Structures are given as structure tokens and as C-alpha cells.
mmCIF file of C-alpha atoms in Angstrom:
data_model
loop_
_atom_site.group_PDB
_atom_site.id
_atom_site.type_symbol
_atom_site.label_atom_id
_atom_site.label_comp_id
_atom_site.label_asym_id
_atom_site.label_seq_id
_atom_site.Cartn_x
_atom_site.Cartn_y
_atom_site.Cartn_z
ATOM 1 C CA MET O 40 13.098 2.357 135.776
ATOM 2 C CA ASP O 41 11.920 1.172 139.192
ATOM 3 C CA PRO O 42 9.145 -1.432 138.689
ATOM 4 C CA ALA O 43 7.600 -0.425 142.015
ATOM 5 C CA LEU O 44 7.245 3.168 140.812
ATOM 6 C CA ILE O 45 5.616 2.002 137.587
ATOM 7 C CA ALA O 46 3.216 -0.214 139.531
ATOM 8 C CA LEU O 47 2.251 2.678 141.807
ATOM 9 C CA PHE O 48 1.755 4.979 138.820
ATOM 10 C CA VAL O 49 -0.492 2.389 137.163
ATOM 11 C CA GLY O 50 -2.492 2.228 140.403
ATOM 12 C CA ALA O 51 -2.796 6.021 140.452
ATOM 13 C CA ALA O 52 -3.811 6.036 136.786
ATOM 14 C CA LEU O 53 -6.551 3.481 137.466
ATOM 15 C CA ALA O 54 -7.807 5.603 140.375
ATOM 16 C CA SER O 55 -7.773 8.617 138.040
ATOM 17 C CA LEU O 56 -9.722 6.657 135.428
ATOM 18 C CA PHE O 57 -12.320 5.703 138.046
ATOM 19 C CA MET O 58 -12.575 9.348 139.089
ATOM 20 C CA ALA O 59 -13.092 10.352 135.447
ATOM 21 C CA TRP O 60 -15.835 7.733 135.108
ATOM 22 C CA VAL O 61 -17.603 9.060 138.211
ATOM 23 C CA ILE O 62 -17.410 12.627 136.863
ATOM 24 C CA GLY O 63 -18.846 11.548 133.509
ATOM 25 C CA ALA O 64 -21.620 9.579 135.194
ATOM 26 C CA GLY O 65 -22.408 12.425 137.589
ATOM 27 C CA SER O 66 -23.532 16.006 137.180
ATOM 28 C CA SER O 67 -21.055 16.977 134.452
ATOM 29 C CA GLY O 68 -22.366 14.145 132.288
ATOM 30 C CA ALA O 69 -26.022 14.763 133.058
ATOM 31 C CA THR O 70 -26.592 18.498 133.313
ATOM 32 C CA PRO O 71 -25.564 19.756 129.834
ATOM 33 C CA PHE O 72 -28.358 17.975 127.949
ATOM 34 C CA ALA O 73 -30.903 17.539 130.735
ATOM 35 C CA PRO O 74 -32.668 20.775 129.657
ATOM 36 C CA ALA O 75 -32.923 19.512 126.079
ATOM 37 C CA VAL O 76 -34.307 16.171 127.264
ATOM 38 C CA GLY O 77 -36.766 17.960 129.542
ATOM 39 C CA ALA O 78 -37.931 20.083 126.609
ATOM 40 C CA ASN O 79 -38.346 16.942 124.426
ATOM 41 C CA ALA O 80 -35.694 18.201 122.004
ATOM 42 C CA ILE O 81 -33.612 15.017 122.227
ATOM 43 C CA GLY O 82 -33.853 11.515 123.671
ATOM 44 C CA THR O 83 -32.021 10.414 126.816
ATOM 45 C CA MET O 84 -29.649 7.911 125.190
ATOM 46 C CA ARG O 85 -28.748 10.242 122.339
ATOM 47 C CA ALA O 86 -28.086 12.981 124.890
ATOM 48 C CA ALA O 87 -25.744 10.684 126.815
ATOM 49 C CA LEU O 88 -23.914 9.859 123.570
ATOM 50 C CA LEU O 89 -23.449 13.529 122.642
ATOM 51 C CA VAL O 90 -22.423 14.695 126.107
ATOM 52 C CA GLY O 91 -19.773 11.979 126.175
ATOM 53 C CA VAL O 92 -18.366 12.963 122.780
ATOM 54 C CA PHE O 93 -18.327 16.711 123.432
ATOM 55 C CA GLY O 94 -16.996 16.182 126.946
ATOM 56 C CA PHE O 95 -14.126 14.121 125.539
ATOM 57 C CA VAL O 96 -13.263 16.805 122.977
ATOM 58 C CA GLY O 97 -13.344 19.493 125.683
ATOM 59 C CA ALA O 98 -11.125 17.441 127.966
ATOM 60 C CA VAL O 99 -8.447 16.971 125.298
ATOM 61 C CA THR O 100 -8.499 20.512 123.879
ATOM 62 C CA GLN O 101 -9.104 22.590 127.015
ATOM 63 C CA GLY O 102 -8.253 20.442 130.011
ATOM 64 C CA GLY O 103 -4.642 21.488 130.518
ATOM 65 C CA ASN O 104 -5.201 24.708 132.461
ATOM 66 C CA VAL O 105 -7.354 23.314 135.259
ATOM 67 C CA SER O 106 -5.316 20.095 135.348
ATOM 68 C CA GLU O 107 -2.130 22.066 135.973
ATOM 69 C CA ALA O 108 -3.794 24.105 138.734
ATOM 70 C CA VAL O 109 -5.062 20.983 140.524
ATOM 71 C CA GLY O 110 -1.779 19.157 140.041
ATOM 72 C CA SER O 111 0.659 21.811 141.213
ATOM 73 C CA GLY O 112 -1.130 25.050 142.054
ATOM 74 C CA LEU O 113 -2.935 24.223 145.299
ATOM 75 C CA VAL O 114 -0.043 23.442 147.650
ATOM 76 C CA GLY O 115 3.419 24.966 147.580
ATOM 77 C CA GLY O 116 6.778 23.477 148.426
ATOM 78 C CA ILE O 117 6.079 19.823 147.633
ATOM 79 C CA SER O 118 4.833 17.452 144.965
ATOM 80 C CA LEU O 119 2.365 14.837 146.099
ATOM 81 C CA PRO O 120 3.868 11.329 146.245
ATOM 82 C CA VAL O 121 2.188 8.517 144.338
ATOM 83 C CA ALA O 122 0.462 7.251 147.470
ATOM 84 C CA GLY O 123 -0.858 10.759 148.122
ATOM 85 C CA VAL O 124 -2.219 11.011 144.584
ATOM 86 C CA ILE O 125 -4.008 7.676 144.966
ATOM 87 C CA LEU O 126 -5.469 8.845 148.284
ATOM 88 C CA VAL O 127 -6.745 12.084 146.723
ATOM 89 C CA LEU O 128 -8.388 10.313 143.796
ATOM 90 C CA LEU O 129 -9.963 7.535 145.846
ATOM 91 C CA LEU O 130 -11.361 9.991 148.386
ATOM 92 C CA GLY O 131 -12.757 12.261 145.688
ATOM 93 C CA ALA O 132 -14.254 9.425 143.648
ATOM 94 C CA GLY O 133 -15.554 7.669 146.760
ATOM 95 C CA LEU O 134 -17.390 10.747 148.008
ATOM 96 C CA MET O 135 -18.788 11.397 144.526
ATOM 97 C CA ALA O 136 -20.010 7.799 144.302
ATOM 98 C CA VAL O 137 -21.744 8.229 147.665
ATOM 99 C CA GLY O 138 -23.430 11.339 146.308
ATOM 100 C CA ILE O 139 -24.630 9.536 143.179
ATOM 101 C CA VAL O 140 -26.068 6.633 145.206
ATOM 102 C CA THR O 141 -27.682 8.740 147.937
ATOM 103 C CA GLY O 142 -28.756 11.688 145.818
ATOM 104 C CA ILE O 143 -26.750 14.142 147.958
ATOM 105 C CA PRO O 144 -25.418 16.932 145.658
ATOM 106 C CA ILE O 145 -21.727 16.440 146.432
ATOM 107 C CA ALA O 146 -19.559 18.786 144.387
ATOM 108 C CA THR O 147 -16.642 17.194 142.534
ATOM 109 C CA ALA O 148 -14.495 20.324 142.523
ATOM 110 C CA PHE O 149 -14.951 20.798 146.257
ATOM 111 C CA THR O 150 -14.047 17.194 147.126
ATOM 112 C CA VAL O 151 -10.945 17.026 144.928
ATOM 113 C CA THR O 152 -9.703 20.474 145.923
ATOM 114 C CA GLY O 153 -10.217 19.686 149.598
ATOM 115 C CA ALA O 154 -8.430 16.353 149.266
ATOM 116 C CA VAL O 155 -5.417 17.806 147.415
ATOM 117 C CA ILE O 156 -5.005 20.614 149.954
ATOM 118 C CA GLY O 157 -5.526 18.255 152.896
ATOM 119 C CA VAL O 158 -2.933 15.728 151.737
ATOM 120 C CA GLY O 159 -0.480 18.435 150.696
ATOM 121 C CA LEU O 160 -0.624 20.324 153.995
ATOM 122 C CA ALA O 161 -0.423 17.101 156.011
ATOM 123 C CA LEU O 162 2.806 16.223 154.186
ATOM 124 C CA GLY O 163 4.418 19.577 154.953
ATOM 125 C CA GLY O 164 3.314 21.702 152.019
ATOM 126 C CA THR O 165 2.573 25.409 152.314
ATOM 127 C CA PRO O 166 -0.757 27.088 151.570
ATOM 128 C CA VAL O 167 -1.068 29.009 148.296
ATOM 129 C CA TRP O 168 -3.278 31.801 149.595
ATOM 130 C CA ALA O 169 -3.520 33.724 146.324
ATOM 131 C CA LYS O 170 -4.949 30.691 144.537
ATOM 132 C CA TYR O 171 -7.301 29.949 147.436
ATOM 133 C CA GLN O 172 -8.648 33.497 147.254
ATOM 134 C CA GLN O 173 -9.219 33.142 143.522
ATOM 135 C CA ILE O 174 -10.970 29.796 143.941
ATOM 136 C CA GLY O 175 -13.031 31.031 146.876
ATOM 137 C CA ALA O 176 -14.153 34.100 144.945
ATOM 138 C CA VAL O 177 -15.306 31.988 141.990
ATOM 139 C CA TRP O 178 -17.095 29.512 144.238
ATOM 140 C CA LEU O 179 -18.857 32.243 146.232
ATOM 141 C CA LEU O 180 -19.817 34.396 143.264
ATOM 142 C CA THR O 181 -20.984 31.586 140.965
ATOM 143 C CA PRO O 182 -24.471 31.187 142.513
ATOM 144 C CA PHE O 183 -25.123 34.918 142.441
ATOM 145 C CA VAL O 184 -23.662 35.638 138.999
ATOM 146 C CA GLY O 185 -24.993 32.509 137.307
ATOM 147 C CA GLY O 186 -28.379 32.692 138.977
ATOM 148 C CA GLY O 187 -28.624 36.424 138.312
ATOM 149 C CA ILE O 188 -27.824 36.094 134.602
ATOM 150 C CA ALA O 189 -30.273 33.206 134.253
ATOM 151 C CA PHE O 190 -32.954 35.226 136.051
ATOM 152 C CA GLY O 191 -32.385 38.208 133.753
ATOM 153 C CA ILE O 192 -32.508 36.142 130.548
ATOM 154 C CA ALA O 193 -35.567 34.154 131.670
ATOM 155 C CA SER O 194 -37.333 37.406 132.549
ATOM 156 C CA VAL O 195 -36.816 38.817 129.064
ATOM 157 C CA LEU O 196 -37.442 35.827 126.765
ATOM 158 C CA PRO O 197 -41.161 35.383 127.438
ATOM 159 C CA ARG O 198 -42.072 39.087 127.176
ATOM 160 C CA PRO O 199 -44.557 39.836 124.370
ATOM 161 C CA GLY O 200 -42.613 42.956 123.375
ATOM 162 C CA VAL O 201 -39.343 41.007 122.929
ATOM 163 C CA ALA O 202 -39.867 38.446 120.183
ATOM 164 C CA GLU O 203 -37.732 35.286 120.300
ATOM 165 C CA ARG O 204 -36.576 35.886 116.739
ATOM 166 C CA TYR O 205 -34.633 38.880 118.124
ATOM 167 C CA SER O 206 -33.758 37.975 121.720
ATOM 168 C CA VAL O 207 -32.491 34.446 121.050
ATOM 169 C CA PRO O 208 -30.170 35.498 118.183
ATOM 170 C CA VAL O 209 -28.686 38.182 120.456
ATOM 171 C CA LEU O 210 -27.909 35.499 123.053
ATOM 172 C CA ALA O 211 -26.470 33.222 120.373
ATOM 173 C CA GLY O 212 -24.284 36.068 119.104
ATOM 174 C CA LEU O 213 -22.988 36.670 122.648
ATOM 175 C CA VAL O 214 -22.119 33.000 123.043
ATOM 176 C CA GLY O 215 -20.439 33.048 119.615
ATOM 177 C CA ALA O 216 -18.356 36.089 120.568
ATOM 178 C CA VAL O 217 -17.097 34.225 123.628
ATOM 179 C CA LEU O 218 -16.505 31.019 121.684
ATOM 180 C CA VAL O 219 -14.179 32.594 119.087
ATOM 181 C CA ASN O 220 -12.019 33.867 121.969
ATOM 182 C CA VAL O 221 -11.887 30.575 123.860
ATOM 183 C CA ARG O 222 -8.421 29.035 124.000
ATOM 184 C CA PHE O 223 -7.899 25.650 122.356
ATOM 185 C CA SER O 224 -4.732 23.607 122.663
ATOM 186 C CA PHE O 225 -4.448 23.027 118.889
ATOM 187 C CA LEU O 226 -4.952 26.598 117.625
ATOM 188 C CA GLY O 227 -1.898 28.321 119.042
ATOM 189 C CA GLU O 228 1.594 28.755 117.722
ATOM 190 C CA GLY O 229 3.911 26.053 118.990
ATOM 191 C CA ALA O 230 2.829 24.511 122.286
ATOM 192 C CA ALA O 231 0.795 27.521 123.431
ATOM 193 C CA PRO O 232 -3.007 27.374 123.099
ATOM 194 C CA GLY O 233 -4.746 29.795 120.769
ATOM 195 C CA THR O 234 -8.156 31.148 119.792
ATOM 196 C CA VAL O 235 -10.218 31.197 116.612
ATOM 197 C CA SER O 236 -9.887 34.989 116.645
ATOM 198 C CA GLY O 237 -6.106 34.725 116.890
ATOM 199 C CA LEU O 238 -5.978 32.179 114.085
ATOM 200 C CA ALA O 239 -7.998 34.534 111.876
ATOM 201 C CA GLN O 240 -5.615 37.398 112.689
ATOM 202 C CA ARG O 241 -2.601 35.306 111.717
ATOM 203 C CA THR O 242 -4.321 34.167 108.518
ATOM 204 C CA LEU O 243 -5.181 37.747 107.550
ATOM 205 C CA SER O 244 -1.769 39.050 108.710
ATOM 206 C CA VAL O 245 -3.306 41.590 111.077
ATOM 207 C CA ASP O 246 -2.892 42.151 114.778
ATOM 208 C CA GLY O 247 -3.998 44.432 117.561
ATOM 209 C CA LEU O 248 -7.124 44.891 119.654
ATOM 210 C CA ALA O 249 -9.121 46.558 116.873
ATOM 211 C CA SER O 250 -8.753 43.637 114.474
ATOM 212 C CA ALA O 251 -9.563 41.143 117.249
ATOM 213 C CA ALA O 252 -12.709 43.108 118.130
ATOM 214 C CA ALA O 253 -13.725 43.281 114.456
ATOM 215 C CA ILE O 254 -13.291 39.525 113.983
ATOM 216 C CA THR O 255 -15.238 38.840 117.167
ATOM 217 C CA GLY O 256 -18.025 41.165 116.091
ATOM 218 C CA LEU O 257 -18.288 39.622 112.637
ATOM 219 C CA ALA O 258 -18.414 36.105 114.096
ATOM 220 C CA ALA O 259 -21.123 37.133 116.562
ATOM 221 C CA LEU O 260 -23.110 38.819 113.777
ATOM 222 C CA ALA O 261 -22.844 35.775 111.511
ATOM 223 C CA ILE O 262 -24.039 33.399 114.230
ATOM 224 C CA ALA O 263 -26.846 35.743 115.273
ATOM 225 C CA THR O 264 -27.979 36.053 111.642
ATOM 226 C CA VAL O 265 -28.131 32.292 111.142
ATOM 227 C CA VAL O 266 -30.090 31.827 114.377
ATOM 228 C CA TRP O 267 -32.430 34.704 113.464
ATOM 229 C CA TRP O 268 -33.160 33.088 110.101
ATOM 230 C CA ASP O 269 -33.734 29.675 111.707
ATOM 231 C CA VAL O 270 -36.006 30.927 114.524
ATOM 232 C CA SER O 271 -37.945 33.209 112.140
ATOM 233 C CA ARG O 272 -38.858 30.388 109.761
ATOM 234 C CA ASP O 273 -39.531 27.761 112.469
ATOM 235 C CA GLU O 274 -39.728 29.155 115.996
ATOM 236 C CA ALA O 275 -40.220 25.885 117.901
ATOM 237 C CA GLY O 276 -37.636 23.997 115.851
ATOM 238 C CA GLY O 277 -35.172 26.889 115.977
ATOM 239 C CA LEU O 278 -35.393 27.090 119.773
ATOM 240 C CA ARG O 279 -34.794 23.344 120.025
ATOM 241 C CA ARG O 280 -31.723 23.599 117.825
ATOM 242 C CA VAL O 281 -30.349 26.512 119.875
ATOM 243 C CA LEU O 282 -30.938 24.458 123.004
ATOM 244 C CA LEU O 283 -29.062 21.484 121.535
ATOM 245 C CA ALA O 284 -26.170 23.724 120.449
ATOM 246 C CA LEU O 285 -25.927 25.233 123.931
ATOM 247 C CA GLY O 286 -26.057 21.772 125.492
ATOM 248 C CA SER O 287 -23.156 20.729 123.270
ATOM 249 C CA LEU O 288 -21.122 23.782 124.294
ATOM 250 C CA VAL O 289 -21.852 23.211 127.976
ATOM 251 C CA ALA O 290 -20.840 19.544 127.610
ATOM 252 C CA PHE O 291 -17.634 20.662 125.906
ATOM 253 C CA SER O 292 -16.966 23.144 128.725
ATOM 254 C CA ALA O 293 -17.688 20.477 131.324
ATOM 255 C CA GLY O 294 -15.039 18.256 129.769
ATOM 256 C CA GLY O 295 -12.492 21.078 129.742
ATOM 257 C CA SER O 296 -13.095 22.074 133.354
ATOM 258 C CA GLN O 297 -13.826 18.715 135.002
ATOM 259 C CA VAL O 298 -11.124 16.496 133.510
ATOM 260 C CA GLY O 299 -8.539 18.393 135.568
ATOM 261 C CA LEU O 300 -10.182 17.105 138.724
ATOM 262 C CA ALA O 301 -9.536 13.538 137.606
ATOM 263 C CA VAL O 302 -6.086 13.789 136.023
ATOM 264 C CA GLY O 303 -4.598 16.897 137.638
ATOM 265 C CA PRO O 304 -3.122 15.020 140.615
ATOM 266 C CA LEU O 305 -1.292 12.734 138.163
ATOM 267 C CA LEU O 306 0.616 15.496 136.380
ATOM 268 C CA PRO O 307 3.392 15.970 138.998
ATOM 269 C CA LEU O 308 4.181 12.250 138.640
ATOM 270 C CA LEU O 309 4.868 12.437 134.915
ATOM 271 C CA ASP O 310 8.426 13.708 135.384
ATOM 272 C CA GLU O 311 9.204 10.726 137.614
ATOM 273 C CA VAL O 312 7.732 8.179 135.215
ATOM 274 C CA GLY O 313 9.001 9.874 132.064
ATOM 275 C CA MET O 314 7.051 7.727 129.612
ATOM 276 C CA VAL O 315 3.663 9.448 129.553
ATOM 277 C CA SER O 316 2.805 12.864 128.118
ATOM 278 C CA THR O 317 0.272 15.351 129.446
ATOM 279 C CA THR O 318 -1.769 14.938 126.276
ATOM 280 C CA ALA O 319 -1.978 11.177 126.822
ATOM 281 C CA VAL O 320 -3.196 11.751 130.374
ATOM 282 C CA LEU O 321 -5.863 14.190 129.167
ATOM 283 C CA VAL O 322 -6.985 11.705 126.512
ATOM 284 C CA GLY O 323 -7.228 8.996 129.173
ATOM 285 C CA GLY O 324 -9.245 11.261 131.455
ATOM 286 C CA GLY O 325 -11.508 12.300 128.592
ATOM 287 C CA PHE O 326 -12.049 8.647 127.680
ATOM 288 C CA GLY O 327 -12.993 7.818 131.261
ATOM 289 C CA MET O 328 -15.524 10.662 131.280
ATOM 290 C CA LEU O 329 -16.886 9.527 127.918
ATOM 291 C CA VAL O 330 -17.460 5.986 129.202
ATOM 292 C CA GLY O 331 -19.024 7.383 132.377
ATOM 293 C CA SER O 332 -21.386 9.537 130.320
ATOM 294 C CA TRP O 333 -22.434 6.613 128.151
ATOM 295 C CA THR O 334 -22.877 4.075 130.935
ATOM 296 C CA GLY O 335 -23.856 6.060 134.022
ATOM 297 C CA ALA O 336 -25.301 9.391 132.925
ATOM 298 C CA PRO O 337 -28.575 8.296 131.226
ATOM 299 C CA ARG O 338 -30.272 7.563 134.531
ATOM 300 C CA MET O 339 -29.285 10.932 136.005
ATOM 301 C CA ILE O 340 -30.163 12.767 132.771
ATOM 302 C CA LYS O 341 -33.650 11.272 132.930
ATOM 303 C CA SER O 342 -33.995 12.288 136.569
ATOM 304 C CA LEU O 343 -32.684 15.831 136.087
ATOM 305 C CA SER O 344 -34.758 16.375 132.947
ATOM 306 C CA GLN O 345 -37.884 16.232 135.111
ATOM 307 C CA ASP O 346 -36.641 19.327 136.940
ATOM 308 C CA TYR O 347 -36.177 21.080 133.606
ATOM 309 C CA SER O 348 -39.435 19.965 132.023
ATOM 310 C CA SER O 349 -41.401 22.705 133.772
ATOM 311 C CA LEU O 350 -38.995 25.332 132.430
ATOM 312 C CA GLY O 351 -39.362 24.609 128.715
ATOM 313 C CA PRO O 352 -36.841 25.504 126.004
ATOM 314 C CA ARG O 353 -36.739 29.257 126.729
ATOM 315 C CA ARG O 354 -35.936 28.917 130.422
ATOM 316 C CA SER O 355 -33.579 26.038 129.689
ATOM 317 C CA ILE O 356 -31.676 28.329 127.312
ATOM 318 C CA SER O 357 -31.635 30.879 130.136
ATOM 319 C CA ALA O 358 -29.956 28.312 132.389
ATOM 320 C CA LEU O 359 -27.389 27.081 129.861
ATOM 321 C CA VAL O 360 -26.052 30.449 128.668
ATOM 322 C CA PRO O 361 -24.588 31.459 132.080
ATOM 323 C CA SER O 362 -23.442 27.862 132.628
ATOM 324 C CA PHE O 363 -21.318 28.070 129.480
ATOM 325 C CA LEU O 364 -19.944 31.515 130.328
ATOM 326 C CA ILE O 365 -18.970 30.654 133.908
ATOM 327 C CA ALA O 366 -17.428 27.316 132.920
ATOM 328 C CA GLN O 367 -15.257 28.992 130.291
ATOM 329 C CA LEU O 368 -14.170 31.659 132.768
ATOM 330 C CA ALA O 369 -13.127 28.916 135.190
ATOM 331 C CA VAL O 370 -11.140 27.161 132.436
ATOM 332 C CA LEU O 371 -9.415 30.436 131.547
ATOM 333 C CA LEU O 372 -8.467 31.114 135.189
ATOM 334 C CA GLY O 373 -7.487 27.500 135.843
ATOM 335 C CA VAL O 374 -9.950 27.278 138.735
ATOM 336 C CA PRO O 375 -11.548 23.929 139.626
ATOM 337 C CA VAL O 376 -15.275 24.676 139.611
ATOM 338 C CA SER O 377 -18.315 22.563 140.406
ATOM 339 C CA PHE O 378 -20.685 22.021 137.504
ATOM 340 C CA ASN O 379 -23.280 21.020 140.056
ATOM 341 C CA GLU O 380 -23.028 24.500 141.574
ATOM 342 C CA ILE O 381 -23.052 26.268 138.201
ATOM 343 C CA VAL O 382 -26.103 24.557 136.765
ATOM 344 C CA VAL O 383 -28.163 24.333 139.969
ATOM 345 C CA SER O 384 -27.682 28.086 140.478
ATOM 346 C CA ALA O 385 -28.797 28.767 136.905
ATOM 347 C CA ILE O 386 -31.835 26.523 137.322
ATOM 348 C CA ILE O 387 -32.837 28.394 140.476
ATOM 349 C CA GLY O 388 -32.421 31.759 138.765
ATOM 350 C CA SER O 389 -34.443 30.829 135.687
ATOM 351 C CA GLY O 390 -37.081 29.111 137.812
ATOM 352 C CA ALA O 391 -37.460 32.164 140.043
ATOM 353 C CA ALA O 392 -38.053 34.304 136.963
ATOM 354 C CA VAL O 393 -40.917 32.004 135.991
ATOM 355 C CA GLY O 394 -42.675 31.478 139.306
ATOM 356 C CA GLY O 395 -41.243 34.087 141.664
ATOM 357 C CA ARG O 396 -40.504 33.162 145.266
ATOM 358 C CA ASP O 397 -42.979 30.292 145.169
ATOM 359 C CA ALA O 398 -40.737 28.522 142.645
ATOM 360 C CA VAL O 399 -37.744 28.609 144.994
ATOM 361 C CA ASP O 400 -37.515 25.958 147.716
ATOM 362 C CA ALA O 401 -35.454 27.677 150.410
ATOM 363 C CA GLU O 402 -35.023 24.484 152.427
ATOM 364 C CA LYS O 403 -33.720 22.560 149.413
ATOM 365 C CA ILE O 404 -31.336 25.388 148.559
ATOM 366 C CA LEU O 405 -29.922 25.435 152.094
ATOM 367 C CA THR O 406 -29.507 21.651 151.994
ATOM 368 C CA THR O 407 -27.687 21.876 148.673
ATOM 369 C CA VAL O 408 -25.373 24.674 149.847
ATOM 370 C CA GLY O 409 -24.680 22.702 153.002
ATOM 371 C CA ALA O 410 -23.758 19.667 150.902
ATOM 372 C CA TRP O 411 -21.364 21.782 148.820
ATOM 373 C CA ALA O 412 -19.618 23.183 151.902
ATOM 374 C CA GLY O 413 -19.645 19.758 153.536
ATOM 375 C CA SER O 414 -18.043 18.247 150.435
ATOM 376 C CA PHE O 415 -14.958 20.411 150.901
ATOM 377 C CA ALA O 416 -14.815 20.131 154.700
ATOM 378 C CA VAL O 417 -15.231 16.345 154.857
ATOM 379 C CA SER O 418 -12.805 15.753 152.004
ATOM 380 C CA PHE O 419 -10.165 18.045 153.529
ATOM 381 C CA ALA O 420 -10.498 16.542 157.007
ATOM 382 C CA LEU O 421 -10.363 12.932 155.812
ATOM 383 C CA ALA O 422 -7.449 13.578 153.472
ATOM 384 C CA TYR O 423 -5.461 15.433 156.131
ATOM 385 C CA ALA O 424 -6.089 12.779 158.784
ATOM 386 C CA VAL O 425 -5.288 9.774 156.594
ATOM 387 C CA ALA O 426 -2.190 11.415 155.095
ATOM 388 C CA ALA O 427 -0.879 12.468 158.526
ATOM 389 C CA LEU O 428 -1.374 8.977 159.934
ATOM 390 C CA ALA O 429 -0.481 6.739 157.018
ATOM 391 C CA LEU O 430 1.869 8.595 154.618
#
């Protein structure tokens, strides 16, 4: 094998590892447990430890779909050369690092997607309009759907006529119903991913939509019953435990959706190198995110938790439920999605339910949206220009 190719691949892998570290240290490593820290349900360092562990598990078990989309689904007709992959990763990580230092809410998914498309088109690739429409729809709808769901949940939880021992178990049952139908890489038959519901069907030797619905319903009922019992006997403690469970699921989802932004560009190179498997790449990306969460996320968790502290456990739950649902939808579709966008939208929605219009800073929202759009535009322009001139 060509030593030069191996050396370039090692360089690309190191750039990918740095990108994974930045993702773990940034919003995907901070946002899942920031609500729990803000509600005094868990300490900052313990939160960083848990988000790293759950993010790693999510990256390994769910990261393939988004990784494949980023690696080969954004530009048609070509595969990015090693130098192009390094350019994409360095641009994405560099812009994210600038965001972390300056406090500008730069979106990881927007920077990496823009860089991949920019490099690919500059090198003669063709646009994949169907995928762009899918990505654009998710990006545009996320603030409205996530914020709307968070607003609705936060409006219901504090009502005197809707006791938490009923409303919170219903939410937990909904999350459980989604969870048993989430695809995991190790639950399928052969190399295909599978679900807990599918595994139960195979174990019971049943199939069909009716049996899947019955299994889903029973799982949701079981989870709701446990949460009802816990919240009924200890309301404050039960809400904290629900909040921690949701934070763990959001951290898991962050790993599954965000690792593709770090390792996806590497996947087209695996056929050339021939010595590294996709699973090994996902493990490496998950490890980079884990280290980033442990070493870089505590500071951001502490900072973000101050934004959540005024919401309390109920509104924090309201923010995390739609965050989990949207992240899992993005993983299922193989769409690179910004966790910054998901969680900020949910925070705004739950905050608006608490304080009305006075709780929403229109200027800050416009600045944040501008930073998201700018993340894609700047990344695309830089990637296109550098690739056209230097590659």
C-alpha cells in the first residue's frame, strides 16, 4: 500500500478526531445535561462524565446513518480526495473552535455540511437536490416544531388541573414508545440495524403492524407506570430522575447524530485504505467526543445551566422531550442536524410558555439565527474557494 496514502489518511483521521473533540466540548456535549445542572439535579463534572459516556454509546450504535449521508450523500459524481476531507474537517473544526472561544452560536451541522458541499462542487461534483431539500426542510422546521412542542408541554405541566403524577408519566410513555422503535446497529439481523420492538417480535415469533403496535404500547405503559409510581411517592425526586433520564437520552441522541459530522467525510476513504472498518471509525469518533465532553464541556455546561436555572425541572423536561424526538428523527432520515438549533429552539419555546413575550429576546434570537445561516454560508464559501484554488 502507498505510504503517502496512509500518511494522508492518518492526517485526515487526526483532523476527524479534533473535530470530534470540538463537537464533544461544544453544544452537543453541554446541552443534554445543562437543564439537569440548572435544576440542581446533578453536578457539573458528573454531568460531563455521563454525557461523554452516553454520547459515545450513541455514536457507536446509531452513528452510521448520518455518517453515510455526510460522507457520500451530499455531492454526486465524485468522492472527496484525502486533501479535500482534511480541508472539510479543519474548516468545520476551526469555525466551531472560533464559536466556542467567542461565544458565537456556530452550528456544527451547518459548517460541516457547507464545507462538504463547497469542496465537492469545487472539484466537479453535482448537487444532490433531493437531499438538500430534505436537509433544508429539517433545518427550517426544527425551530418551529421543537419550539412549538416545548411551548405546549411547558404550558400544560404547571397547570393546577393537570397533576405532574399524570402529565409526566404520559410524556415518559411517549418517549418510551419512540425509544423501543429506535434503530440500533446491534439489534438487527445480520448487518442491518434493528429495534427493540423488532427484537421482541422475533423472540415471540410474531410479525406485522398489530404486534409491533402492541409491543410499543406495552413498553410505553410499563415506563409510564414506573414513572407514575416514582413521581407519586416523591414528586421532586421523581421529576429530577425523569430529567436525568431525558438528559441521558438526549446525550445518546447527540452522539448518534453528531458523530457523523466528524467521521462522515472519512468513510469514502475506507475503500482506498482497506484496513479500517466503519465501526472502528465510529468508535474513534465517539472516543473523540467522549474526551471532548470530559475535558471541554464542563465550562459550557456550567454556563448554559444558568440559562436553564430559571426554567426549573418541569420546563427543562419540556425542552428535552422535543430535543430527543427531533434528534432521533434526524438520525432516522440521515440528516445532519444542529443540536445547537434543536435545544435553543426548545429553550425559547419553554421559556415563552413561562414568561410570555417578555421572556423572548427578539434581538438575541435574530443574532442566533444569523449565526446559524452565516455558519453555512461562510463554511461553503471558504471551502469552495480554497478547494478551487488549491486542490
